[in-house]
mmCIF file of C-alpha atoms in Angstrom:
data_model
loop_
_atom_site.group_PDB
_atom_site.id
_atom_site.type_symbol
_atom_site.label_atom_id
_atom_site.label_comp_id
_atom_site.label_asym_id
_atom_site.label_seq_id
_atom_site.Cartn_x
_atom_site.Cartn_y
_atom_site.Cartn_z
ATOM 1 C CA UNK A 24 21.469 13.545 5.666
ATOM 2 C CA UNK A 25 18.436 15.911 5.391
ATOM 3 C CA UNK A 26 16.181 16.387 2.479
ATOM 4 C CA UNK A 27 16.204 18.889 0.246
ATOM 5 C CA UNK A 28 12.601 19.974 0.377
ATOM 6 C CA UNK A 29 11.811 20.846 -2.956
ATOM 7 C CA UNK A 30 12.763 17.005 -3.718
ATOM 8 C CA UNK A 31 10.549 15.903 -0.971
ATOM 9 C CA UNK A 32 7.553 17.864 -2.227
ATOM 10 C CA UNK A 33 8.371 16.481 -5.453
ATOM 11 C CA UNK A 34 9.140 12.397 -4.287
ATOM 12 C CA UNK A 35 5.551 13.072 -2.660
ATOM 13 C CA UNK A 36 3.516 14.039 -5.582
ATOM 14 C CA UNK A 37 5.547 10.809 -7.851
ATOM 15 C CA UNK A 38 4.417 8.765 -5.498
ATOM 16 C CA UNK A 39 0.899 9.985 -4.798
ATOM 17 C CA UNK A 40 0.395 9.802 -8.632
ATOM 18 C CA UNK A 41 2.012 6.378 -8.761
ATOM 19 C CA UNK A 42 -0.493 5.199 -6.229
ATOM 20 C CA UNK A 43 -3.480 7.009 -7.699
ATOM 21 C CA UNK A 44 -2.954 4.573 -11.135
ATOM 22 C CA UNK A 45 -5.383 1.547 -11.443
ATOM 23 C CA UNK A 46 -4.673 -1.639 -9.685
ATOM 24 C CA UNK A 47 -1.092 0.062 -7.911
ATOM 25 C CA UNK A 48 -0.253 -0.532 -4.583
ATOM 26 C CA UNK A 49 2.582 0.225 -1.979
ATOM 27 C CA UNK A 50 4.917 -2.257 -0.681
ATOM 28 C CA UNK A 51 8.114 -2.164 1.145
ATOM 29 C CA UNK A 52 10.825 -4.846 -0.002
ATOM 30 C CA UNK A 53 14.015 -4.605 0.807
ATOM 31 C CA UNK A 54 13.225 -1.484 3.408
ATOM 32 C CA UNK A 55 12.498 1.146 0.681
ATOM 33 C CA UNK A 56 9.184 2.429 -0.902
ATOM 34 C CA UNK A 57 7.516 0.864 -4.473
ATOM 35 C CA UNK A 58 4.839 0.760 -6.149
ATOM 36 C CA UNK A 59 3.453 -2.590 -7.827
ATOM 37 C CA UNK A 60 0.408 -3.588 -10.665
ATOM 38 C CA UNK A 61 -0.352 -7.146 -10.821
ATOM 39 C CA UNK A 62 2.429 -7.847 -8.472
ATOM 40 C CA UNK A 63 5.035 -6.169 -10.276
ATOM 41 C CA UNK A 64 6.684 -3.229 -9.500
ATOM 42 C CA UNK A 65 6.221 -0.482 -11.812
ATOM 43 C CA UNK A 66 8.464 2.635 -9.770
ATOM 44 C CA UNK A 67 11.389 2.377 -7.098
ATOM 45 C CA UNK A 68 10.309 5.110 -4.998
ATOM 46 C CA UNK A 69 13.516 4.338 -2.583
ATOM 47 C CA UNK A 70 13.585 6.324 0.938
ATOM 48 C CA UNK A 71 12.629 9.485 2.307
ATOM 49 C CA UNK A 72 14.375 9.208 5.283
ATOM 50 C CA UNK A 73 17.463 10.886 4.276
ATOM 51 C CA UNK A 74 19.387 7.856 4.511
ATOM 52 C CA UNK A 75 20.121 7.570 0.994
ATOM 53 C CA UNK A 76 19.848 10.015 -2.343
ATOM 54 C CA UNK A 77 16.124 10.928 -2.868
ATOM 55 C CA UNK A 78 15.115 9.308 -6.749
ATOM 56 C CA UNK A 79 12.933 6.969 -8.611
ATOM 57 C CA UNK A 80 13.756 4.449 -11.004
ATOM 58 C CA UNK A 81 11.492 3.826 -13.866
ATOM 59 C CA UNK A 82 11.306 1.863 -16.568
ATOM 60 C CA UNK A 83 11.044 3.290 -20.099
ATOM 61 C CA UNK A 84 10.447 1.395 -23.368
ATOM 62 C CA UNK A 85 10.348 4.624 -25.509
ATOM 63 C CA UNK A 86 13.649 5.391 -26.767
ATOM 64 C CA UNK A 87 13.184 9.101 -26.356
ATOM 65 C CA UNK A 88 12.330 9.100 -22.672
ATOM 66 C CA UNK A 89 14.831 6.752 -22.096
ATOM 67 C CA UNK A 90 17.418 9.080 -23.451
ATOM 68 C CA UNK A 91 15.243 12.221 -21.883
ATOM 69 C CA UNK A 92 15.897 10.270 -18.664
ATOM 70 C CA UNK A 93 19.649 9.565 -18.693
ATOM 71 C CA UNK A 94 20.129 13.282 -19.695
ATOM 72 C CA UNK A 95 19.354 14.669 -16.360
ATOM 73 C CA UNK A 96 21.680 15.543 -13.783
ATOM 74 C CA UNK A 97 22.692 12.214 -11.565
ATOM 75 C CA UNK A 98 20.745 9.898 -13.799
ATOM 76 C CA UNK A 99 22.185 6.435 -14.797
ATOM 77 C CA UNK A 100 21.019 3.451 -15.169
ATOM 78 C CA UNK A 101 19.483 1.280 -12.740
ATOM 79 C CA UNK A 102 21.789 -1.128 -11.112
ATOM 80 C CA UNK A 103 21.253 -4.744 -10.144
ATOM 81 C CA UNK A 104 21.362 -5.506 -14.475
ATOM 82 C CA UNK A 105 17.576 -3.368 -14.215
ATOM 83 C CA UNK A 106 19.647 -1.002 -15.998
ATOM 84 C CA UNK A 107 19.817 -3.511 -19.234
ATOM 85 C CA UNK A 108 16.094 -3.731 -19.294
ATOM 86 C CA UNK A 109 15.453 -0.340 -19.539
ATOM 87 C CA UNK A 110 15.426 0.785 -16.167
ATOM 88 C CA UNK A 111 16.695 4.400 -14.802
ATOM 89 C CA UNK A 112 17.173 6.101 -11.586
ATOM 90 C CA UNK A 113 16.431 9.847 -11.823
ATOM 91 C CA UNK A 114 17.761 11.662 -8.201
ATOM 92 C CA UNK A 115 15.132 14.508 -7.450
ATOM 93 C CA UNK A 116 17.758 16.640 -5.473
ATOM 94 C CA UNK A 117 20.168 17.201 -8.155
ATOM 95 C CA UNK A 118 19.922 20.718 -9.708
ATOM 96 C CA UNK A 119 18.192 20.687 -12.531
ATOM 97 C CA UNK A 120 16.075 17.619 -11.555
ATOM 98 C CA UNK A 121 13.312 17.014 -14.059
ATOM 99 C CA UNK A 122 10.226 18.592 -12.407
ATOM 100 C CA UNK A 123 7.366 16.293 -10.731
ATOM 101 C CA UNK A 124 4.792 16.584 -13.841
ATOM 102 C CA UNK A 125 7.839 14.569 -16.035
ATOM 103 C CA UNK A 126 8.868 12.091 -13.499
ATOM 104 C CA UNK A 127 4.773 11.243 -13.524
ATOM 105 C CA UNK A 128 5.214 11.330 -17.078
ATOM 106 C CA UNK A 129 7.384 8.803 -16.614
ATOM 107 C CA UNK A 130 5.891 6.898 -14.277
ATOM 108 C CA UNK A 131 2.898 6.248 -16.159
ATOM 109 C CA UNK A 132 5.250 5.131 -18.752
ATOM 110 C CA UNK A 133 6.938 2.816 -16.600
ATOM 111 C CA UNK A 134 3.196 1.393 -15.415
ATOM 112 C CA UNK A 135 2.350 1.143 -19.176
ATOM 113 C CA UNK A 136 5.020 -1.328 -19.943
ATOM 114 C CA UNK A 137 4.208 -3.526 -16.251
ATOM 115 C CA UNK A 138 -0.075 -3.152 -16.076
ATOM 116 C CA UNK A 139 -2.064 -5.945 -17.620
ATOM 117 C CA UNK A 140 -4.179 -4.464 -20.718
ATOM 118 C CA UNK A 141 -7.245 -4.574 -18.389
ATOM 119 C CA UNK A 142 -5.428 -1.698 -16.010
ATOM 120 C CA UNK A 143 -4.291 -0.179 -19.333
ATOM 121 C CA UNK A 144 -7.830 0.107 -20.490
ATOM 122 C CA UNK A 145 -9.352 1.447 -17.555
ATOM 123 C CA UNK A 146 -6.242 4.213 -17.167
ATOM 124 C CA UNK A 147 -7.255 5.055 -20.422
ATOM 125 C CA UNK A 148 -11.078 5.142 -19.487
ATOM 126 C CA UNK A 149 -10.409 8.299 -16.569
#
């Protein structure tokens, strides 16, 4: 399956944000992309290989983004129960996917609720 390359430019920029945040790193459990603070992963960047749906899946306390979120074309909540806890997977090459500068949006979100206050602080500091 080839990817849409609007969603690539987009899964690109989420992730180069993601990684640009205090403390976050890349890791590759279970074969797909995340990015962790403190050992804990704050996005679900998934694959770019084409082998599955381009998305992320972010985690978001705020009632409003959470509903924001779920209102876009293809989003749902996460599965594995991540979905109870707030979690929700946002596909990029859906039409009418939320544009990058959201999803990073969310994203920080997402690292808000996982960082330590320390990370917090210094996000805050830039």
């Amino acid at each position: 399956m080839a990817v849409p390359e609007n969603a690539l430019k987009k899964w690109e920029k989420v992730r180069d944000f993601a990684l640009g945040m205090p403390g976050a790193v890349e890791e590759f459990p279970w074969g797909e992309s995340v990015a962790k603070v403190n050992k804990k992963v704050f996005v679900f960047l998934g694959v770019a290989d084409g082998g599955y749906p381009l998305g992320v899946t972010v985690k978001l306390k705020d009632d409003a983004a959470h509903a924001h979120a779920l209102t876009c074309p293809g989003a749902e909540p996460a599965g594995y129960g991540l979905g109870r806890a707030g979690w929700v997977r946002v596909p990029l090459a859906e039409k009418g996917a939320p544009a990058a500068e959201l999803l990073c949006d969310w994203v920080e979100e997402s690292y808000r609720v996982i960082a330590p206050k320390r990370l917090i602080a210094e996000l805050d500091a830039q």
